[in-house]
Coordinates of C-alpha atoms in Angstrom, one line a residue:
M1133 CA 2.1 -34.2 31.1
L1134 CA -1.5 -33.1 30.9
L1135 CA -1.8 -33.5 27.2
L1136 CA 0.0 -36.9 27.4
S1137 CA -2.3 -38.2 30.1
L1138 CA -5.4 -37.2 28.2
L1139 CA -4.1 -38.6 24.9
L1140 CA -3.4 -41.9 26.7
A1141 CA -7.0 -41.8 27.9
G1142 CA -8.2 -41.3 24.3
V1143 CA -9.7 -37.9 24.8
A1144 CA -8.8 -34.4 23.7
A1145 CA -7.8 -31.8 26.3
P1146 CA -10.8 -29.7 27.3
T1147 CA -10.6 -26.1 25.9
I1148 CA -11.3 -23.1 28.1
T1149 CA -12.6 -20.3 25.9
P1150 CA -12.7 -16.6 26.4
A1151 CA -16.4 -16.6 25.4
E1152 CA -17.5 -18.8 28.3
I1153 CA -15.5 -16.7 30.8
K1154 CA -16.9 -13.5 29.4
A1155 CA -20.5 -14.8 29.5
D1156 CA -20.1 -15.6 33.2
V1157 CA -18.5 -12.3 34.0
R1158 CA -21.3 -10.5 32.2
M1159 CA -23.9 -12.3 34.3
L1160 CA -22.1 -12.0 37.7
A1161 CA -21.4 -8.4 37.2
S1162 CA -24.9 -7.4 36.2
D1163 CA -27.0 -5.2 38.4
A1164 CA -29.3 -8.1 39.0
F1165 CA -26.6 -9.4 41.4
V1166 CA -26.4 -6.0 43.2
G1167 CA -22.6 -6.1 43.7
R1168 CA -22.6 -9.6 45.3
G1169 CA -22.3 -8.2 48.8
P1170 CA -22.3 -10.9 51.6
G1171 CA -25.5 -10.7 53.5
E1172 CA -26.9 -8.3 51.0
E1173 CA -29.7 -8.7 48.5
G1174 CA -27.3 -10.0 45.8
E1175 CA -26.0 -13.0 47.7
A1176 CA -28.9 -15.3 47.1
A1177 CA -28.9 -14.7 43.3
T1178 CA -25.1 -15.1 43.2
L1179 CA -25.1 -18.5 45.0
A1180 CA -28.1 -19.7 43.0
Y1181 CA -26.3 -19.0 39.8
L1182 CA -23.1 -20.7 40.9
E1183 CA -25.0 -23.7 42.0
R1184 CA -26.8 -24.0 38.7
Q1185 CA -23.4 -23.8 36.8
F1186 CA -21.8 -26.4 39.0
A1187 CA -24.8 -28.8 38.8
S1188 CA -25.3 -28.4 35.0
A1189 CA -21.6 -29.2 34.5
G1190 CA -22.0 -32.5 36.3
L1191 CA -20.2 -31.7 39.6
Q1192 CA -21.4 -33.0 42.9
P1193 CA -22.2 -31.0 46.0
G1194 CA -19.2 -30.6 48.3
G1195 CA -20.7 -28.6 51.2
E1196 CA -22.1 -29.5 54.6
N1197 CA -24.6 -32.4 55.0
G1198 CA -24.4 -33.4 51.4
G1199 CA -25.4 -30.0 50.1
W1200 CA -23.6 -27.3 48.2
Y1201 CA -23.0 -24.9 51.0
Q1202 CA -20.9 -24.2 54.1
D1203 CA -22.5 -21.7 56.5
V1204 CA -20.2 -18.9 57.6
P1205 CA -21.6 -16.9 60.7
L1206 CA -20.7 -13.2 60.5
V1207 CA -21.6 -9.9 62.0
R1208 CA -22.1 -6.9 59.7
L1209 CA -20.9 -3.5 61.0
D1210 CA -22.5 -0.4 59.5
R1211 CA -21.3 3.0 60.5
Q1212 CA -24.3 5.3 60.8
A1213 CA -24.5 8.9 59.5
G1214 CA -23.1 11.7 61.5
A1215 CA -19.7 10.4 62.5
T1216 CA -17.0 12.9 63.3
L1217 CA -13.2 13.0 63.5
S1218 CA -11.1 15.9 64.6
M1219 CA -7.7 16.9 66.0
T1220 CA -6.7 19.5 68.5
V1221 CA -3.2 21.0 67.9
S1222 CA -1.8 23.4 70.4
G1223 CA -5.3 24.2 71.7
R1224 CA -6.8 24.7 68.2
A1225 CA -9.6 22.2 67.1
I1226 CA -9.2 21.0 63.4
P1227 CA -12.2 19.0 62.1
L1228 CA -11.4 16.5 59.4
R1229 CA -13.8 15.8 56.6
I1230 CA -14.5 12.1 56.6
G1231 CA -14.3 10.9 53.0
R1232 CA -12.1 13.8 51.9
Q1233 CA -9.3 14.2 54.4
A1234 CA -9.7 11.0 56.5
S1235 CA -11.5 7.8 56.7
L1236 CA -13.0 6.4 59.9
A1237 CA -14.0 2.9 60.8
L1238 CA -15.4 2.1 64.3
S1239 CA -14.9 -1.3 65.8
N1240 CA -17.7 -1.7 68.3
P1241 CA -21.5 -1.7 68.0
G1242 CA -23.4 1.2 69.6
R1243 CA -21.9 4.6 70.4
T1244 CA -18.2 5.3 70.2
Q1245 CA -17.0 8.6 71.9
V1246 CA -13.4 9.5 72.1
I1247 CA -12.4 12.9 73.5
D1248 CA -9.0 14.4 73.3
A1249 CA -7.0 11.1 73.2
P1250 CA -3.3 11.9 73.0
L1251 CA -1.6 11.2 69.6
V1252 CA 1.7 9.3 69.5
F1253 CA 3.9 8.5 66.5
A1254 CA 4.4 4.8 66.4
G1255 CA 6.6 4.4 63.4
F1256 CA 5.5 1.7 61.1
G1257 CA 3.2 0.2 63.8
I1258 CA 5.0 -3.1 63.4
V1259 CA 5.5 -6.0 65.8
D1260 CA 7.6 -8.6 64.0
P1261 CA 8.9 -11.5 66.1
A1262 CA 11.2 -12.6 63.2
T1263 CA 13.2 -9.4 63.4
G1264 CA 12.6 -8.4 67.0
H1265 CA 11.1 -5.2 65.8
D1266 CA 8.4 -3.9 68.2
D1267 CA 7.2 -0.3 67.7
F1268 CA 4.9 -0.6 70.8
A1269 CA 7.3 -2.2 73.3
G1270 CA 7.9 -0.5 76.6
V1271 CA 5.4 2.3 75.9
D1272 CA 2.1 2.7 77.7
L1273 CA -0.3 3.3 74.9
K1274 CA -3.6 2.7 76.6
G1275 CA -6.0 5.5 75.9
R1276 CA -3.9 6.8 73.1
I1277 CA -4.2 7.1 69.3
A1278 CA -1.2 5.8 67.3
L1279 CA -0.2 7.6 64.1
V1280 CA 1.7 5.1 61.8
L1281 CA 3.2 4.8 58.5
A1282 CA 2.1 2.5 55.7
N1283 CA 4.2 -0.5 54.6
D1284 CA 7.3 -1.7 56.4
P1285 CA 10.8 -0.2 57.3
D1286 CA 12.4 -1.6 54.1
F1287 CA 10.0 0.4 51.9
E1288 CA 12.0 3.3 50.4
A1289 CA 15.0 2.5 52.6
G1290 CA 17.3 1.7 49.8
Q1291 CA 18.6 -1.3 51.7
D1292 CA 17.4 -4.5 53.3
L1293 CA 16.9 -3.9 57.0
G1294 CA 15.7 -7.4 57.6
F1295 CA 12.1 -7.1 56.2
E1296 CA 12.6 -8.9 52.9
G1297 CA 13.7 -5.8 51.0
R1298 CA 11.1 -4.5 48.6
R1299 CA 8.6 -7.3 49.3
L1300 CA 6.1 -6.4 52.0
V1301 CA 6.2 -8.6 55.1
I1302 CA 3.0 -9.7 56.8
A1303 CA 3.7 -7.5 59.8
G1304 CA 3.6 -4.5 57.4
R1305 CA 0.1 -5.2 56.2
V1306 CA -2.4 -2.6 57.7
G1307 CA -4.5 -5.4 59.2
S1308 CA -1.4 -6.7 61.0
K1309 CA -0.7 -3.2 62.3
F1310 CA -4.2 -3.0 63.7
A1311 CA -3.9 -6.3 65.4
A1312 CA -0.6 -5.4 67.0
A1313 CA -2.1 -2.1 68.2
R1314 CA -5.1 -3.9 69.7
K1315 CA -2.8 -6.3 71.6
A1316 CA -0.9 -3.3 72.9
G1317 CA -4.0 -1.7 74.2
V1318 CA -4.0 1.2 71.7
L1319 CA -7.3 3.1 71.5
G1320 CA -7.1 3.8 67.8
V1321 CA -4.8 3.8 64.8
L1322 CA -4.6 6.5 62.1
V1323 CA -2.4 5.5 59.0
I1324 CA -0.5 8.2 57.0
H1325 CA -1.7 7.6 53.4
E1326 CA 0.7 7.7 50.5
D1327 CA -0.3 6.0 47.2
A1328 CA 3.0 4.1 46.8
A1329 CA 3.3 2.9 50.3
A1330 CA -0.4 1.8 50.5
S1331 CA -0.5 0.5 47.0
Y1332 CA -3.8 2.2 46.2
P1333 CA -5.0 5.8 46.1
F1334 CA -6.8 7.4 49.1
S1335 CA -10.1 7.2 47.2
Q1336 CA -10.0 3.5 47.7
V1337 CA -10.2 3.9 51.5
A1338 CA -11.9 7.3 51.9
Q1339 CA -15.3 5.8 52.6
P1340 CA -14.9 2.5 54.4
L1341 CA -17.4 0.0 53.1
P1342 CA -19.7 -1.8 55.6
G1343 CA -17.4 -4.1 57.7
A1344 CA -17.9 -7.7 58.7
V1345 CA -16.3 -9.8 61.3
P1346 CA -16.6 -13.4 62.4
A1347 CA -19.4 -14.2 64.8
P1348 CA -19.7 -13.9 67.8
L1349 CA -18.7 -10.3 68.0
A1350 CA -16.3 -9.5 70.9
P1351 CA -15.7 -6.0 72.2
S1352 CA -12.4 -4.5 70.9
P1353 CA -10.2 -2.2 72.9
L1354 CA -9.1 -0.8 69.5
Q1355 CA -12.1 1.5 69.0
L1356 CA -11.3 3.2 65.8
T1357 CA -9.1 3.0 62.8
G1358 CA -8.6 5.2 59.7
W1359 CA -6.4 6.7 57.1
L1360 CA -5.2 10.4 56.8
D1361 CA -5.0 11.9 53.4
R1362 CA -2.1 14.2 52.6
S1363 CA -4.4 17.2 53.1
A1364 CA -4.7 16.1 56.8
W1365 CA -1.3 14.9 57.7
A1366 CA 0.9 17.4 55.9
P1367 CA -0.5 20.5 57.7
L1368 CA -0.2 18.6 61.0
L1369 CA 3.5 17.7 60.5
K1370 CA 4.2 21.3 59.3
T1371 CA 2.6 22.7 62.5
L1372 CA 4.7 20.4 64.6
K1373 CA 7.8 21.4 62.7
L1374 CA 8.3 17.8 61.5
D1375 CA 8.7 16.3 58.0
L1376 CA 7.7 12.9 56.8
A1377 CA 11.2 11.9 55.6
T1378 CA 12.6 12.6 59.0
L1379 CA 9.9 10.5 60.7
K1380 CA 10.5 7.6 58.4
A1381 CA 14.2 7.7 59.1
R1382 CA 13.5 7.7 62.9
A1383 CA 11.1 4.8 62.5
R1384 CA 13.6 2.7 60.7
A1385 CA 16.3 3.2 63.3
P1386 CA 17.0 0.1 65.5
G1387 CA 15.3 0.2 68.9
F1388 CA 12.7 2.8 67.8
R1389 CA 9.8 3.1 70.2
A1390 CA 6.6 5.1 69.9
I1391 CA 7.0 8.8 70.8
P1392 CA 4.3 11.3 71.9
L1393 CA 3.3 14.2 69.7
D1394 CA 3.0 16.9 72.3
G1395 CA 0.0 19.1 72.1
V1396 CA -1.9 16.9 69.7
T1397 CA -5.1 15.0 70.6
V1398 CA -7.8 13.2 68.6
S1399 CA -11.5 13.2 69.1
A1400 CA -14.0 11.0 67.4
S1401 CA -17.7 10.0 67.6
G1402 CA -20.1 7.8 65.8
D1403 CA -22.6 5.0 66.0
V1404 CA -22.4 1.5 64.5
K1405 CA -25.2 -0.9 63.9
A1406 CA -24.2 -4.6 64.3
T1407 CA -26.3 -7.2 62.4
P1408 CA -25.5 -10.9 62.8
F1409 CA -26.0 -12.9 59.6
T1410 CA -25.0 -16.1 57.9
S1411 CA -23.2 -16.0 54.6
R1412 CA -22.1 -19.0 52.6
N1413 CA -19.2 -20.6 50.8
I1414 CA -20.4 -22.8 47.9
I1415 CA -18.4 -25.9 47.2
A1416 CA -18.5 -28.5 44.4
R1417 CA -16.4 -31.6 43.9
L1418 CA -15.5 -34.4 41.5
P1419 CA -14.5 -37.5 43.5
G1420 CA -11.2 -39.2 42.8
T1421 CA -11.2 -42.7 41.4
S1422 CA -8.4 -44.3 43.4
R1423 CA -7.4 -41.8 46.1
P1424 CA -10.5 -39.8 46.9
D1425 CA -9.3 -38.7 50.3
E1426 CA -6.5 -36.7 48.7
V1427 CA -7.9 -33.3 47.5
V1428 CA -6.8 -30.6 45.0
L1429 CA -8.7 -27.5 46.0
Y1430 CA -9.4 -24.5 43.7
G1431 CA -10.8 -21.4 45.2
A1432 CA -12.1 -17.9 44.1
H1433 CA -14.1 -15.4 46.1
W1434 CA -17.6 -14.8 44.8
D1435 CA -18.2 -11.6 46.7
A1436 CA -17.6 -8.0 45.7
N1437 CA -18.6 -4.8 47.6
G1438 CA -22.3 -4.7 47.2
R1439 CA -24.4 -1.6 47.2
N1440 CA -22.8 1.4 48.9
G1441 CA -22.4 5.1 48.5
P1442 CA -22.8 6.4 45.0
D1443 CA -20.0 7.7 42.8
A1444 CA -20.1 11.0 40.9
T1445 CA -22.4 9.4 38.3
G1446 CA -24.9 8.3 40.9
D1447 CA -23.9 4.6 40.6
A1448 CA -24.1 2.9 44.0
I1449 CA -23.4 -0.7 42.9
R1450 CA -19.9 -2.0 43.1
N1451 CA -20.3 -4.8 40.5
G1452 CA -16.9 -6.3 40.9
A1453 CA -16.5 -7.4 37.3
I1454 CA -12.8 -7.8 37.6
D1455 CA -12.6 -8.3 41.3
N1456 CA -13.6 -11.0 41.4
G1457 CA -16.1 -11.7 38.6
I1458 CA -13.2 -12.8 36.4
G1459 CA -11.7 -15.1 39.0
T1460 CA -15.1 -16.6 39.8
A1461 CA -15.8 -17.2 36.0
E1462 CA -12.3 -18.8 35.7
L1463 CA -13.3 -21.1 38.6
L1464 CA -16.4 -22.2 36.8
A1465 CA -14.4 -22.7 33.6
V1466 CA -11.8 -24.9 35.3
A1467 CA -14.6 -26.9 36.9
R1468 CA -16.3 -27.5 33.6
A1469 CA -13.0 -28.6 32.1
F1470 CA -12.4 -31.2 34.8
A1471 CA -16.0 -32.4 34.4
K1472 CA -15.4 -33.0 30.7
A1473 CA -12.1 -34.8 31.2
P1474 CA -11.7 -38.4 32.5
R1475 CA -12.0 -38.6 36.3
T1476 CA -8.7 -38.1 38.2
D1477 CA -7.2 -40.3 40.9
R1478 CA -7.5 -37.6 43.5
T1479 CA -10.6 -35.6 44.3
V1480 CA -10.9 -32.1 42.9
M1481 CA -12.9 -29.5 44.8
F1482 CA -14.0 -26.1 43.7
A1483 CA -14.9 -23.5 46.4
A1484 CA -16.3 -20.0 45.8
W1485 CA -15.6 -18.2 49.1
T1486 CA -17.6 -15.5 50.7
A1487 CA -16.4 -12.3 52.4
E1488 CA -12.9 -12.1 51.0
E1489 CA -13.4 -8.3 50.7
K1490 CA -14.1 -8.2 54.4
G1491 CA -10.8 -9.9 55.4
L1492 CA -10.6 -13.4 53.8
L1493 CA -13.4 -14.5 56.1
G1494 CA -15.0 -17.3 54.0
A1495 CA -11.7 -19.0 53.3
S1496 CA -10.5 -18.5 56.8
F1497 CA -13.6 -20.1 58.1
Y1498 CA -13.1 -23.1 55.8
A1499 CA -9.5 -23.4 56.8
A1500 CA -10.6 -23.6 60.5
H1501 CA -13.5 -25.9 59.7
P1502 CA -12.4 -27.8 56.6
L1503 CA -14.8 -30.1 54.8
A1504 CA -11.8 -32.2 53.6
P1505 CA -8.8 -32.6 55.9
L1506 CA -6.1 -30.0 55.4
E1507 CA -3.5 -32.7 56.1
T1508 CA -4.5 -34.5 52.9
T1509 CA -5.3 -31.4 50.8
V1510 CA -2.6 -31.6 48.2
A1511 CA -2.6 -27.9 47.2
V1512 CA -4.7 -24.8 46.9
I1513 CA -4.8 -22.9 43.7
N1514 CA -6.3 -19.4 44.1
L1515 CA -8.1 -17.5 41.2
D1516 CA -8.1 -13.7 42.0
P1517 CA -6.5 -12.1 39.1
H1518 CA -7.3 -8.3 39.5
V1519 CA -6.7 -7.8 35.8
A1520 CA -8.7 -7.9 32.6
L1521 CA -6.1 -8.3 29.8
P1522 CA -5.9 -9.5 26.2
T1523 CA -3.5 -12.2 25.1
S1524 CA -0.3 -12.1 27.2
T1525 CA 3.1 -13.7 27.1
T1526 CA 3.6 -14.1 30.8
I1527 CA 2.2 -15.3 34.1
E1528 CA 2.9 -13.2 37.2
L1529 CA 3.7 -15.2 40.3
I1530 CA 2.4 -13.7 43.5
G1531 CA 4.7 -14.0 46.5
G1532 CA 7.3 -16.2 44.9
G1533 CA 10.0 -18.1 46.6
R1534 CA 7.8 -20.0 49.0
T1535 CA 6.5 -23.3 47.6
T1536 CA 7.7 -26.1 45.2
L1537 CA 4.4 -25.5 43.3
E1538 CA 6.2 -22.6 41.6
T1539 CA 8.4 -25.1 39.7
D1540 CA 5.3 -26.9 38.5
L1541 CA 3.7 -23.6 37.5
A1542 CA 6.7 -22.7 35.4
R1543 CA 6.7 -26.0 33.6
V1544 CA 2.9 -25.9 32.8
A1545 CA 3.0 -22.3 31.8
A1546 CA 5.9 -23.0 29.4
Q1547 CA 3.9 -25.8 27.8
Q1548 CA 1.3 -23.1 27.0
G1549 CA 3.9 -20.6 25.7
L1550 CA 4.0 -18.4 28.8
R1551 CA 6.9 -17.3 30.9
V1552 CA 6.5 -17.0 34.7
V1553 CA 7.8 -13.7 36.0
P1554 CA 7.8 -12.2 39.5
E1555 CA 4.9 -9.9 40.4
P1556 CA 5.9 -6.3 39.5
S1557 CA 4.8 -4.7 42.9
P1558 CA 5.8 -7.0 45.8
E1559 CA 5.6 -4.0 48.1
A1560 CA 1.8 -4.2 47.7
G1561 CA 1.6 -7.4 49.7
W1562 CA -0.7 -9.3 47.4
Y1563 CA 0.3 -12.6 48.9
F1564 CA -1.5 -11.7 52.1
R1565 CA -4.5 -10.2 50.5
S1566 CA -6.4 -13.1 49.0
D1567 CA -7.9 -16.5 49.9
H1568 CA -4.9 -18.7 49.5
Y1569 CA -3.3 -17.1 52.5
P1570 CA -5.3 -18.8 55.3
F1571 CA -4.4 -22.1 53.8
A1572 CA -0.7 -21.2 53.5
S1573 CA -0.8 -20.1 57.2
A1574 CA -2.1 -23.5 58.0
G1575 CA 0.8 -25.2 56.1
V1576 CA -1.1 -26.2 53.0
P1577 CA 0.9 -25.5 49.8
A1578 CA -1.0 -22.6 48.2
L1579 CA -0.3 -20.8 44.9
A1580 CA -1.5 -17.4 43.6
F1581 CA -0.8 -16.1 40.1
R1582 CA -2.3 -13.9 37.4
I1583 CA -1.9 -13.4 33.7
G1584 CA 0.9 -11.0 33.2
R1585 CA 0.9 -7.5 31.7
D1586 CA 3.6 -8.2 29.0
L1587 CA 1.0 -8.4 26.2
A1588 CA 1.4 -10.2 22.9
K1589 CA 0.5 -6.9 21.2
G1590 CA 1.9 -3.7 22.8
G1591 CA 4.2 -5.5 25.3
A1592 CA 4.5 -4.5 29.0
A1593 CA 3.8 -0.8 28.4
A1594 CA 0.3 -1.6 27.0
G1595 CA -0.5 -4.0 29.8
T1596 CA 0.8 -1.7 32.5
R1597 CA -1.4 1.1 31.2
I1598 CA -4.5 -1.1 31.5
V1599 CA -3.7 -2.3 35.0
D1600 CA -2.6 1.1 36.3
R1601 CA -5.8 2.8 35.0
Y1602 CA -7.9 0.1 36.7
N1603 CA -6.1 0.3 40.0
A1604 CA -6.3 4.1 40.1
R1605 CA -9.9 4.5 39.1
C1606 CA -12.0 1.4 39.5
Y1607 CA -10.5 -1.0 42.1
H1608 CA -13.4 -1.5 44.6
Q1609 CA -15.4 1.3 42.9
P1610 CA -18.7 1.2 40.8
C1611 CA -16.7 1.5 37.6
D1612 CA -15.4 -2.0 38.1
A1613 CA -18.1 -3.0 35.7
F1614 CA -18.4 -5.4 32.7
D1615 CA -17.0 -4.1 29.5
A1616 CA -18.2 -5.7 26.3
A1617 CA -14.9 -4.7 24.7
W1618 CA -13.0 -7.1 26.8
T1619 CA -11.5 -10.0 24.9
A1620 CA -11.1 -12.3 28.1
Q1621 CA -8.2 -13.9 26.3
G1622 CA -5.9 -13.3 29.3
A1623 CA -8.4 -14.8 31.6
A1624 CA -8.7 -17.9 29.4
Q1625 CA -4.9 -18.2 29.4
E1626 CA -4.8 -18.0 33.2
A1627 CA -7.6 -20.5 33.7
S1628 CA -6.0 -22.9 31.2
V1629 CA -2.8 -22.8 33.2
A1630 CA -4.7 -23.3 36.4
F1631 CA -6.5 -26.3 35.0
A1632 CA -3.3 -27.9 33.6
L1633 CA -1.5 -27.4 36.9
G1634 CA -4.3 -28.9 39.0
H1635 CA -4.9 -31.8 36.6
D1636 CA -1.2 -32.8 36.9
L1637 CA -1.5 -32.7 40.7
A1638 CA -4.8 -34.7 40.7
T1639 CA -3.5 -37.4 38.4
G1640 CA -0.1 -37.7 40.1
N1641 CA 1.0 -38.8 43.5
A1642 CA 3.3 -36.0 44.5
W1643 CA 2.9 -34.0 47.6
P1644 CA 4.1 -30.4 47.1
G1645 CA 5.9 -28.7 49.9
W1646 CA 7.4 -25.4 50.9
T1647 CA 10.7 -23.8 50.4
D1648 CA 9.9 -21.5 53.2
P1649 CA 11.2 -23.4 56.3
V1650 CA 8.6 -22.0 58.7
L1651 CA 5.7 -23.1 56.5
Q1652 CA 7.3 -26.4 55.8
S1653 CA 7.6 -27.1 59.5
K1654 CA 3.8 -26.6 59.8
R1655 CA 3.2 -29.0 56.9
D1656 CA 5.6 -31.6 58.5
L1657 CA 3.4 -31.8 61.6
S1658 CA 0.9 -33.8 59.6
K1659 CA 3.4 -35.7 57.4
A1660 CA 2.2 -39.1 58.7
R1661 CA -1.3 -38.5 57.2
R1662 CA 0.1 -38.4 53.7
R1663 CA 1.3 -41.5 52.1

């Protein structure tokens, strides 16, 4: 359809090249951008670069008041040096080494002091209205610390207990557990870390990066959160004559409720500095010719994790070349391709979001304060690939089985010689971990995908080795750095599919929907706005 429409217009389809994507990634991941941390020294350079690229391609500003930007008010939370975490088991104090045995995040500014708060085992820490599962119901948890498992009850169960089988449900995401605990009045949450259940090694959470929350900052009754490494939780369970398999089985049982761990208390202390600041989304647009109020929206998060604690080599900059330098470069490439092609009937917008790494904050702010009505936003296409691969034969669909856009994706991918396959690790919950999700939650059809690991040379084994090595070593770490050896061929394939899919939507008149009935019911509330 794309090629036909462009041939009828008398122009060749724009080509997205690996070289242009690689050049943008090289720049965005350079130390001059200091890890692209929101509110940090690299933000201004990042936004200035993106503005220059959009403007030089011929796009128009799509931000507030005729400019390029949308202000996003945030508060940065920095835990100060000297924080402590310990357990007391049967009268014996056991200090935990933060960064080695446990991580610790403090929720409130100023001083946090927790002394001998009783520890309770709260299963998976899930409150899920869809299944009626509530690990916190009927138990007074005020002033207590909840010890919870990662993932959801179906994980490793060997059967579907009502939580979508192998695929993680939103209630099983760690942020959802913290929100449920906060509502239940829990003082703190400690998560038992296992690589498979968490979908990342303990090193990824050992030293929490500076946090950010939407402004204005409100006091939280959930004063602390953290993860326990095996070196912390295994001796604890052994002392209590418990084992993890038994606890998991109990937590999966119908009607499970939180239970006290007699003789175990938790103490913690630390200081947090809160700094209000304003970060920015940057938004460009190409107005539609006949239906400009109907919008196809592309998004990618420009931020990485900035300057933080150094790794073993002394490198303190988390350049975020893959996450999400590649996705941001793809966004620019797609925008340039649209600018070279004839104008579409519908408006096309390109948003580089801030603070995805802090909890999807930039995209969430836009979804709550849209610069084009969500009711007439045709679809959202998210570019957050998390891979750097050579030429592939597949596209991996994230969180499949939700939207009619998936059929369009399969058709467009096939036209480019690619097969759409399910994501290989649905238990990781990627559908909830990137910037399409705030739009999906609001009912806007949203799609996330990435180039697949079944490579043209070497097959799935070769691609899996590349992805697994990155996830184990470099995800959110300083070694997520630009590599001159990258071909960027996979990124060009992914961006080309994204362009073709969005072009079909922008030149057509279809309104994609949801196959998920809950999300479709949200979309139906605004049906009258779409003609």
